XYZ file of C-alpha atoms in Angstrom:
590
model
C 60.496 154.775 12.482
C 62.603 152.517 15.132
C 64.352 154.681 17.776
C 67.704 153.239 18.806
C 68.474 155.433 21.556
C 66.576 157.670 24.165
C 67.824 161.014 21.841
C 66.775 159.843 18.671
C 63.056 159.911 20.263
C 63.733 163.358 21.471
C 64.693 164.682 18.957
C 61.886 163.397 16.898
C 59.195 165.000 19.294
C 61.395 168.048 18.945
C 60.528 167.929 14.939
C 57.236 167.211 15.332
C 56.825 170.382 18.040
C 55.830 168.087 20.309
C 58.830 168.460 23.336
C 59.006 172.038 25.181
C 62.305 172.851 26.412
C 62.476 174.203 30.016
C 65.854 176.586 30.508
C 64.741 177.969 33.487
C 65.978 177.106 36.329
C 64.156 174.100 38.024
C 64.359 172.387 41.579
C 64.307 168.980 41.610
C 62.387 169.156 44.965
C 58.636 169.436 44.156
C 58.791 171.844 41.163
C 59.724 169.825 38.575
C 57.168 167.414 39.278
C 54.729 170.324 39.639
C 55.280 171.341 35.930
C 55.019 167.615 34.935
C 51.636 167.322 36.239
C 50.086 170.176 34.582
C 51.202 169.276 31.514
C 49.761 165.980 31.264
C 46.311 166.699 32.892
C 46.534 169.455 29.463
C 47.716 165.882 27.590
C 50.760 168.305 26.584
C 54.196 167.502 25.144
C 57.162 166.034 26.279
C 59.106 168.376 28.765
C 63.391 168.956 28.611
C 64.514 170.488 31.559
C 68.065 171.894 30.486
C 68.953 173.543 34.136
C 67.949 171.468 36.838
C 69.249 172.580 40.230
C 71.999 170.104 41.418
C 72.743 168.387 38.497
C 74.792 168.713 35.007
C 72.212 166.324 33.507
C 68.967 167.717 31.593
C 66.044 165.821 32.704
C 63.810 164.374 30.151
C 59.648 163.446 31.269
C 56.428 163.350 29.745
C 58.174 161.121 27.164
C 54.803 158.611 26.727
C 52.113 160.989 28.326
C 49.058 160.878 25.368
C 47.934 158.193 23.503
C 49.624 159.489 19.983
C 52.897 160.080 21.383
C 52.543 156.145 22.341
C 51.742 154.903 19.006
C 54.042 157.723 17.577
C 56.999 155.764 20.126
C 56.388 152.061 18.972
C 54.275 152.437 15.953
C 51.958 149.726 14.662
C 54.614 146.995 13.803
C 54.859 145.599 17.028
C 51.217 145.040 17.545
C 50.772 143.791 13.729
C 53.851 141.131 14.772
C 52.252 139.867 18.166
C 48.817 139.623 16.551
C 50.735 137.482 13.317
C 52.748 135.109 15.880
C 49.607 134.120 17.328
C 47.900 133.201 14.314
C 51.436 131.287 13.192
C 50.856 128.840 16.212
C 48.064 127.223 14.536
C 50.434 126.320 11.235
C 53.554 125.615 13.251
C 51.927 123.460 15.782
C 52.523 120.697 14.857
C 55.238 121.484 12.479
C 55.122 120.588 9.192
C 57.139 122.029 5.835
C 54.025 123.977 4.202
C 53.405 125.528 7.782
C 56.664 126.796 8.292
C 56.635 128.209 4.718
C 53.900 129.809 5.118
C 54.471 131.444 8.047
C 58.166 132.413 6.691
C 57.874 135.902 7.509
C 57.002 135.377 10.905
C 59.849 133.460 11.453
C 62.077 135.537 10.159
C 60.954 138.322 12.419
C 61.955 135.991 15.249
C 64.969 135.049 13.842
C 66.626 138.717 13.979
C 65.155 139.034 17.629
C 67.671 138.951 20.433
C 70.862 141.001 21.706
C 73.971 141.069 20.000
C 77.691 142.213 21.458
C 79.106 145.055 20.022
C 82.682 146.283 20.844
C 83.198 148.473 23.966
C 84.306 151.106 21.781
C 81.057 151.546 20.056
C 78.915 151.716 23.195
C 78.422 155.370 24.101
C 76.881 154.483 27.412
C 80.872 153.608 28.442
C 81.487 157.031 28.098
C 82.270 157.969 31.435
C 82.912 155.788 35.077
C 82.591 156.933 38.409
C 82.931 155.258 41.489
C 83.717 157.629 44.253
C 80.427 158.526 45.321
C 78.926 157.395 42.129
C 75.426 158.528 42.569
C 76.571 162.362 43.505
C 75.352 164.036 40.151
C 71.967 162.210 39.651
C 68.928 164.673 39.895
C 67.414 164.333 43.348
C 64.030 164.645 41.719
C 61.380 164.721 44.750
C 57.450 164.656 43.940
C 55.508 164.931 46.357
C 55.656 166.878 49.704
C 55.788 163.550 52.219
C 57.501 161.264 50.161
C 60.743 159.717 51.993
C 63.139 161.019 49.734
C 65.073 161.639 46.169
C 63.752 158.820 43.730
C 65.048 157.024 40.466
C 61.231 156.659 39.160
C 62.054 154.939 35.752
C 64.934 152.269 36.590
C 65.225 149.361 33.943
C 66.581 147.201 36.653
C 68.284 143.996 35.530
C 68.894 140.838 37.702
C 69.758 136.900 36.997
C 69.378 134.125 38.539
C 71.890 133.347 41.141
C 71.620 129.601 40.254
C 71.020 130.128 36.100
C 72.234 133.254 34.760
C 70.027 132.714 31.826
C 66.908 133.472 33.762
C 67.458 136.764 34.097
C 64.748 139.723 34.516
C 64.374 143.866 33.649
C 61.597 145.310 35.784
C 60.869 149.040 36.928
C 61.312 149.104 40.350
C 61.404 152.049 42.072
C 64.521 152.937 43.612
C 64.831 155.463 46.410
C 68.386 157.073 46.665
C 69.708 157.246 50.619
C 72.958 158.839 49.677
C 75.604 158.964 46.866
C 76.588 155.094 46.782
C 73.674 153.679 48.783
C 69.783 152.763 47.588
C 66.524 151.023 48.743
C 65.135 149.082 45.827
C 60.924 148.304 46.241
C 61.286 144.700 44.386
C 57.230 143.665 45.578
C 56.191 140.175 46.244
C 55.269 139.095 42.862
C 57.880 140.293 40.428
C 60.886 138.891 39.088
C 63.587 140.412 40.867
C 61.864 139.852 43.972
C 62.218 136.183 43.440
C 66.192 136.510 42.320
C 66.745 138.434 45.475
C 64.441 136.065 47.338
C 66.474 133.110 46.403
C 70.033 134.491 46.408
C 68.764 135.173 50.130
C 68.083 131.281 50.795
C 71.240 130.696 49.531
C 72.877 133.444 51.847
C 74.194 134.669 48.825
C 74.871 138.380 47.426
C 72.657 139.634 44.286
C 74.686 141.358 42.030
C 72.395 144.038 39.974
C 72.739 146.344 37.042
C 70.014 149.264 37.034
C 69.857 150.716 33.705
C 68.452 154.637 32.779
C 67.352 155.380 29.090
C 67.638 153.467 25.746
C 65.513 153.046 23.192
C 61.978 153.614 24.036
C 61.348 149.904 23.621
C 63.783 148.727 26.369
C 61.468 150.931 28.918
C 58.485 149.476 27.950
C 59.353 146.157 28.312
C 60.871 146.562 31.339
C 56.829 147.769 32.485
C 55.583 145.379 30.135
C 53.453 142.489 32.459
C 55.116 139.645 30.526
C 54.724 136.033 31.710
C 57.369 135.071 33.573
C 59.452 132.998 31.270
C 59.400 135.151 28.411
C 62.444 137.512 28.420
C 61.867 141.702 28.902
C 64.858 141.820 26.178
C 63.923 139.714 24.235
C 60.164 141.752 23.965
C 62.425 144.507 23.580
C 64.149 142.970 20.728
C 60.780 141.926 18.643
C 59.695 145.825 19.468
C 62.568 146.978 18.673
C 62.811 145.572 15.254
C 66.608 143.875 15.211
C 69.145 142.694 18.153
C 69.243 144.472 21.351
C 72.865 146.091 20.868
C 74.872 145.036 24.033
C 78.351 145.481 25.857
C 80.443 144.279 28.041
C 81.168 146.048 31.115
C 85.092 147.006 30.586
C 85.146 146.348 35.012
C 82.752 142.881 34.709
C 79.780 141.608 35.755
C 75.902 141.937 33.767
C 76.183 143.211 30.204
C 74.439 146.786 29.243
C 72.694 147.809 26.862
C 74.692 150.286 24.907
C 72.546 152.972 24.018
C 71.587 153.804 27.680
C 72.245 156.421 29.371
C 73.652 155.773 32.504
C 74.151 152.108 33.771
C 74.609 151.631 37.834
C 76.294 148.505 39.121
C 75.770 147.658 42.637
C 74.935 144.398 45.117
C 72.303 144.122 47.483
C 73.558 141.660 50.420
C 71.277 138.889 51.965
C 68.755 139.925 54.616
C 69.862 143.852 55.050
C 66.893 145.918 55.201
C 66.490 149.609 55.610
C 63.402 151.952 55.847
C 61.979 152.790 52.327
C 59.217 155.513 51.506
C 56.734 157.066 52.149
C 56.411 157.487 48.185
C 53.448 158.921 46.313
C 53.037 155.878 43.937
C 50.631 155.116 40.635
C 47.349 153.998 43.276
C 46.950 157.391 43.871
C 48.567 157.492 47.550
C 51.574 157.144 49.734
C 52.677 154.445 49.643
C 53.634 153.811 53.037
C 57.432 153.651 54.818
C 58.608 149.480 54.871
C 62.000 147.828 55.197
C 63.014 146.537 52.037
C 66.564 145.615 50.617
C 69.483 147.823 50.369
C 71.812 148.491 46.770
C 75.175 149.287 47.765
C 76.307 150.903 44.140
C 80.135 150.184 43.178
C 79.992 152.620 39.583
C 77.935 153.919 36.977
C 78.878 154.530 33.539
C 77.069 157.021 31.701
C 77.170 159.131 28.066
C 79.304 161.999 27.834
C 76.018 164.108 26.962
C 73.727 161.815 28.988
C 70.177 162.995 29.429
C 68.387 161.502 32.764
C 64.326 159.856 31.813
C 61.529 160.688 34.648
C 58.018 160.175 35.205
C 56.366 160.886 37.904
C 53.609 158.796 39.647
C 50.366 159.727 41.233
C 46.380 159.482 40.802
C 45.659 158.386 37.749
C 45.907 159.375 34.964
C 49.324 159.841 34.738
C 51.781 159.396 32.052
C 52.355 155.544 32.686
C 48.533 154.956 32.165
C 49.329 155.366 28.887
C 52.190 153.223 28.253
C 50.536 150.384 30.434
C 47.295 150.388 28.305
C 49.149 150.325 24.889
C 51.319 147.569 26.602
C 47.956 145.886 27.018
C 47.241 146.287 23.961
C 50.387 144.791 22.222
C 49.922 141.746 24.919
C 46.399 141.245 23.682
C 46.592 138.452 21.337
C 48.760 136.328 24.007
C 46.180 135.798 26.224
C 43.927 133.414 24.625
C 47.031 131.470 23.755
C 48.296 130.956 27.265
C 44.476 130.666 28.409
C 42.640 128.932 25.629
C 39.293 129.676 27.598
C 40.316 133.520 27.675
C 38.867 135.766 24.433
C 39.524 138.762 25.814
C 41.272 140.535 29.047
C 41.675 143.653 29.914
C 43.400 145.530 33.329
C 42.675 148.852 34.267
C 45.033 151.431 34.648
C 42.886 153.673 36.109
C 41.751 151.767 39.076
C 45.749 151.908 40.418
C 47.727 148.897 40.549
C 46.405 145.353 40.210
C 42.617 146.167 41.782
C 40.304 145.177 38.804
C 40.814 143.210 35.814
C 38.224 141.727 33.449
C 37.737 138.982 31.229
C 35.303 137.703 28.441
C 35.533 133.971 28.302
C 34.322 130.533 26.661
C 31.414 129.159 28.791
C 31.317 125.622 26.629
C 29.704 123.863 29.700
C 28.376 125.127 32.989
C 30.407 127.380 35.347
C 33.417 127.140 32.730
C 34.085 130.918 34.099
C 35.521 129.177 36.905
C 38.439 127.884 35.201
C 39.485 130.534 33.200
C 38.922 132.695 36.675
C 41.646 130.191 38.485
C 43.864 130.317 35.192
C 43.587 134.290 35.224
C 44.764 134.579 39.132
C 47.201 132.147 38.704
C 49.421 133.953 35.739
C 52.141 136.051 36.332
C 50.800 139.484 37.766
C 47.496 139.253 37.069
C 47.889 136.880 40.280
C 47.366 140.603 42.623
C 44.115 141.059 40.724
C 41.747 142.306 43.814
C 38.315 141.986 41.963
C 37.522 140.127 38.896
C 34.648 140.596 36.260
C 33.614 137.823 33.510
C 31.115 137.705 30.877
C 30.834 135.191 28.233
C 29.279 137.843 25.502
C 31.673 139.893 23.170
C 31.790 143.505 24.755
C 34.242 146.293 24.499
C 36.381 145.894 27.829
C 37.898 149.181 28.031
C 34.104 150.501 27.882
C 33.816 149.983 31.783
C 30.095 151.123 32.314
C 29.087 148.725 29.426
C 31.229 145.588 30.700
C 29.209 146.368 33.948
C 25.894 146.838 32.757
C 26.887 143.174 30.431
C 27.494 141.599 33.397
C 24.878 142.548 35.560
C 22.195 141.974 33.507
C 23.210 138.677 33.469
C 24.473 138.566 37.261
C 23.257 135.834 39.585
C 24.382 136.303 43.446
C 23.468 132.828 44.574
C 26.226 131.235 42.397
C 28.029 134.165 40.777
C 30.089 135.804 43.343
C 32.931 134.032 44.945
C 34.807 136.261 47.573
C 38.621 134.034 48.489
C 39.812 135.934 51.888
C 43.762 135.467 53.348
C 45.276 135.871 49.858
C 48.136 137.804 49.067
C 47.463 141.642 47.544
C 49.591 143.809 45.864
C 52.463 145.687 47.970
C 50.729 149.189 46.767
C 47.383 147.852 47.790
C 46.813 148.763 51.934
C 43.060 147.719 51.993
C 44.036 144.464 53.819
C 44.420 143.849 57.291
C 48.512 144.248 56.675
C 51.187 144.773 54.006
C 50.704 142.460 51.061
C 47.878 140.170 52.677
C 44.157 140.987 51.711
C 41.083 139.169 49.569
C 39.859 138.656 45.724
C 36.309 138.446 44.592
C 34.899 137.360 41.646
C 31.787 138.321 39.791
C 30.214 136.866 36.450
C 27.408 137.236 34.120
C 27.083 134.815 32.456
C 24.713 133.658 29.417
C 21.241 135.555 28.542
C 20.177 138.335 30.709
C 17.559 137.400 33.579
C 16.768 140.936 34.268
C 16.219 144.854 33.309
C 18.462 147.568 34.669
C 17.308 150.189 36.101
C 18.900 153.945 34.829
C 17.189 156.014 36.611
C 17.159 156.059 40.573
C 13.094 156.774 42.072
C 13.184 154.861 45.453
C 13.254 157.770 47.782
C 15.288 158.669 50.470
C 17.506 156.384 52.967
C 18.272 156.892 56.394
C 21.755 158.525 55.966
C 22.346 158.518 52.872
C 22.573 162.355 51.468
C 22.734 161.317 47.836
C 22.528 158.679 45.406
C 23.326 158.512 41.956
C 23.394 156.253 39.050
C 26.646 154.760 37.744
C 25.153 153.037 34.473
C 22.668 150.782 34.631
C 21.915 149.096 37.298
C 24.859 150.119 39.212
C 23.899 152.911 42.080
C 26.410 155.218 44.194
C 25.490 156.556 47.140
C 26.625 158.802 49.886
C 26.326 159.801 53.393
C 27.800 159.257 56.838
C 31.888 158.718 56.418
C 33.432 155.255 57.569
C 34.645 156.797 60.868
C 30.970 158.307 61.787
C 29.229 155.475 60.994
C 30.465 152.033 60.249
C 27.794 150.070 60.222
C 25.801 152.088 57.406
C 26.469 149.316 54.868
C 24.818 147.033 56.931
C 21.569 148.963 57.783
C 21.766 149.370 54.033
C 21.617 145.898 52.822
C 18.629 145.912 54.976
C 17.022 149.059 53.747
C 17.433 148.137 50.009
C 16.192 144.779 50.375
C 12.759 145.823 52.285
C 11.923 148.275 49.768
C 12.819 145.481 46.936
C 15.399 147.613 45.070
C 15.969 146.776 41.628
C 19.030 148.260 42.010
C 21.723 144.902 41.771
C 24.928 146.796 43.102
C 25.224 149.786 45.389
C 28.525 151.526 45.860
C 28.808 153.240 49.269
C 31.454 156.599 49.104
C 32.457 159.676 50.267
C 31.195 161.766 47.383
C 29.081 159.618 44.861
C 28.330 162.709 42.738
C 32.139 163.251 42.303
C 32.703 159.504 41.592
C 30.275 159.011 38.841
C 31.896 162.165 37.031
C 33.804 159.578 34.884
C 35.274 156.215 34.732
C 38.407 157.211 35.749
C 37.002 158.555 38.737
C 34.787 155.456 39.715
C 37.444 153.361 38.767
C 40.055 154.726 40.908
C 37.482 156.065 44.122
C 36.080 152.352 44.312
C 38.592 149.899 43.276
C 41.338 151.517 45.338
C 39.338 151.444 48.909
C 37.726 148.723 49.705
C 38.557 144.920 50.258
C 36.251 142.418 49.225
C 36.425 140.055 52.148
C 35.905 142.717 54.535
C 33.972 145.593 52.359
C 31.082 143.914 50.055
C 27.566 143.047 52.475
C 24.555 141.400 51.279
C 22.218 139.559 53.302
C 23.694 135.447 52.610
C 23.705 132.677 53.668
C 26.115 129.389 54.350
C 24.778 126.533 51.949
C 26.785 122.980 51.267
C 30.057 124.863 52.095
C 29.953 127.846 49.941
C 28.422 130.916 50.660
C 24.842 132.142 48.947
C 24.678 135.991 48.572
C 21.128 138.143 47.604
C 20.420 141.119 46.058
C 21.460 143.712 46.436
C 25.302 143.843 46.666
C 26.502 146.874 49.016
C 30.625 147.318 48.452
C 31.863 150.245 50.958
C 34.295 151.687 49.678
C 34.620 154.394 51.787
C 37.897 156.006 53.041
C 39.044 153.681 56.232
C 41.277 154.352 59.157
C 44.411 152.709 58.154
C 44.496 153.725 54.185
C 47.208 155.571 53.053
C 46.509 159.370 52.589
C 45.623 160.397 49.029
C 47.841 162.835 47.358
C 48.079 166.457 47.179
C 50.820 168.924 45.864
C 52.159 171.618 47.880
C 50.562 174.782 47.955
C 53.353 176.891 48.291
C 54.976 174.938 45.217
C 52.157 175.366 43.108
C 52.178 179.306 44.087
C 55.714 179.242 42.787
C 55.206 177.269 39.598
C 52.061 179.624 39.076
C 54.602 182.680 39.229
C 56.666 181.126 37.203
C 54.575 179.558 34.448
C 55.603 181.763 31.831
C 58.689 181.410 32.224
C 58.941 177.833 31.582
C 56.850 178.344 28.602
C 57.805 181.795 27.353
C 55.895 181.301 24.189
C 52.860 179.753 25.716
């Protein structure tokens, strides 16, 4: 089934018994995000708050929080269409008559993709205007204890091109509400509305932009969706969807709206006004920290007479958007090798926060080929932020992290294998660098037949501070000792300490607690990739040869906690007391 609208979704969870509905009274400030929490670490259902303190409007989260209610949201057409457009290329280009009969179908698909204009009377998101203090009855919905304020946490917000209104973007951007009329919006460095804002700047020019709440579960996920840049959110949202985007005019001008939203908030954001925004515990895991960033001053927002308001809330993963990012991924999948030709295969992982580790199988037709398809990967779109990158020429399950690991290095050679770029630019959520936004990439390959055996099992004895170490998979060690701030040249004595006793351990992984990292992938995923920066955090004993750098086994990565990170987050204990008191009252039947 396609779902039109936000309520059409709900009510289908509510038919399957898959939506609890929360009449108890709920504070927007810390509880609500409480109760979200627990229910997806239980992978539980969808949550309606009906009485949220300080608003009329129920609050709807949890909406995409397991892997079935995913699939259950967009079903398998989608994926079977992206998959089927790929294979089309090869009959349409070039095009001939037979080609574009045969692919017919295909065609027609795209053909009914789009937005169409329907007649302000039929768009129940004009329901009601305000603009006297238009933001005054949004839930202030808080979720953790030091963030900076209230937060809209799933905004679909739309911008154009000052210049060429037809290059327009939808992105989720978080937007943090100062007041009733006034908001920060978090636009980073490398998405779309960043660069409308960035050049309506230049030209000293005013941004007008629409931020859109609810609509059918399809608009949402192509607002997350990491499209390339030139391909359209709506029109992803369209070919998900199934038929044209219905759209309206705004009765007062300015952006069209999609007319099965549920609210719809017009405002401008003037050139070069900046105001404090955060702290805000985001998807890495931590807070991110307090920054100036641009100001929305909102003139109205239209909503439904019966509008419900969609949440999520962020934090360590996993979380509910781990799960619409990965079946994102998934949908994406077959586009890859058609904007990369040498790419077979790429996958990003959620759980390792935003942006921090990506990996690729690829075509290795002639020597060091990797390198190409490693320039083409950090060159597209936002798989530019990627912090560390992992390649491997043989056909392995990418989402099976230990394997893809153990593939590449068994195959792993540090003399020509590892190439560490410093001074690039890092994602906005990513504080490993030396400052906001500026940090280092690495990448690592195996490549070809394996040149050695892994070892599994660790015998070598004891280290000079090191208090435990543990195997990862195969040939992958973690170890732990002295933290960062005792001791911060451990990984150095390390490297030296490893390499005298000839380890046959390839990579070591220096942390706080390596038996509580190895517990799962999620864990090593998120403890590693989220705290350490490669030009400043991997050692191995190397050496400067015809310009490029030579490293030797083994590879130490600290990724210890560092003065300077963020601090990881943690709930309140005397909310989590109350929601404990209160659980069965949320859940009566429970």
């Amino acid at each position: 089934m396609r779902y039109g609208n936000l309520r059409q979704w709900i009510e289908q969870l509510r038919r399957d018994k898959d939506l609890a509905v929360i009449d108890t009274p709920v504070d927007p400030y810390l509880e609500l995000a409480e109760i979200h929490r627990r229910v997806v670490e239980e992978e539980g259902p969808a949550l309606l708050f009906t009485n949220v303190q300080g608003t009329p409007f129920p609050v709807a989260t949890n909406l995409f929080g397991t892997v079935q209610r995913v699939n259950k949201a967009f079903g398998t057409r989608p994926e079977q269409l992206l998959k089927s457009l790929t294979t089309a290329m090869d009959q349409l280009i070039p095009p001939s008559g037979a080609g574009l009969w045969r692919e017919k179908t295909v065609l027609l698909e795209l053909l009914r993709a789009g937005t169409k204009n329907i007649p302000q009377g039929e768009a129940p998101v004009l329901g009601v205007c305000s603009s006297s203090d238009p933001l005054k009855e949004l839930p202030r919905i808080t979720a953790w204890p030091k963030d900076g304020g209230a937060f809209i946490t799933l905004p679909l917000v739309y911008t154009e091109n000052i210049t060429n209104p037809k290059d327009h973007n939808l992105g989720l951007y978080r937007i943090q509400m100062y007041d009733d009329s006034t908001t920060g919006i978090h636009w980073q460095i490398h998405k779309g509305g960043g660069f409308h804002h960035s050049q309506a700047e230049l030209l000293g020019e005013t941004l007008p932009v629409s931020v859109f709440i609810g609509g059918p579960p399809a608009l949402i996920a192509a607002a997350v969706a990491p499209v390339p840049e030139r391909i359209p959110e709506l029109m992803l949202a369209s070919l998900m969807l199934g038929g044209k985007l219905p759209m309206v005019q705004d009765p007062l001008g300015g952006h069209r709206i999609p007319a099965e939203a549920e609210f719809s908030i017009r405002g401008r954001v003037s050139p070069l006004e900046r105001r404090a925004e955060g702290p805000y515990g985001s998807q890495s895991g931590y807070y991110s920290m307090q920054h100036d960033f641009p100001v929305m001053h909102v003139q109205r927002m239209w909503h439904r007479k019966d509008a419900i308001y969609p949440a999520t809330i962020t934090g360590k993963p996993r979380q509910e958007d781990y799960y619409l990012k990965d079946y994102l991924q998934r949908l994406l999948a077959p586009a890859y090798p058609m904007l990369i030709p040498s790419v077979k295969a790429l996958w990003s992982y959620s759980e390792s926060g935003s942006h921090s580790l990506t990996s690729a199988v690829v075509r290795e037709s002639y020597p060091r080929e990797y390198m190409v398809s490693a320039f083409r990967i950090l060159g597209e779109g936002q798989l530019s932020l990627t912090k560390f990158l992992l390649l491997t020429n043989v056909q392995v399950e990418l989402t099976d992290f230990p394997k893809l690991l153990e593939t590449v290095l068994e195959r792993f050679n540090p003399q020509s294998d590892l190439t560490i770029f410093a001074n690039t630019s890092m994602d906005t959520l990513d504080y490993t660098g030396r400052k906001l936004n500026h940090g280092s990439k690495a990448v690592m390959a195996g490549i070809g037949s394996p040149v050695r055996e892994l070892p599994r099992t660790y015998t070598e004895g004891l280290l000079p501070s090191i208090t435990a170490a543990v195997p990862y998979c195969g040939g992958c060690l973690a170890v732990s000792g002295a933290s960062y701030e005792e001791d911060p040249e451990l990984p150095e004595r390390l490297v030296a300490a490893f390499k005298e006793r000839e380890t046959a351990w390839p990579l070591i992984v220096l942390v706080d607690q390596a038996e509580e990292a190895v517990s799962t992938q999620t864990s090593f995923l998120w403890t590693v990739f989220t705290r350490f920066n490669p030009a400043d955090d991997i050692y191995s004993a190397a050496g400067v040869h015809r310009g490029s750098v030579s490293y030797t086994l083994p590879i130490i990565i600290d990724a210890r906690m560092k003065p300077g990170y963020p601090e990881e987050l943690a709930p309140s204990e005397d909310i989590a007391k109350r929601v404990d008191r209160n659980w069965n009252r949320y859940f009566p039947l429970a």
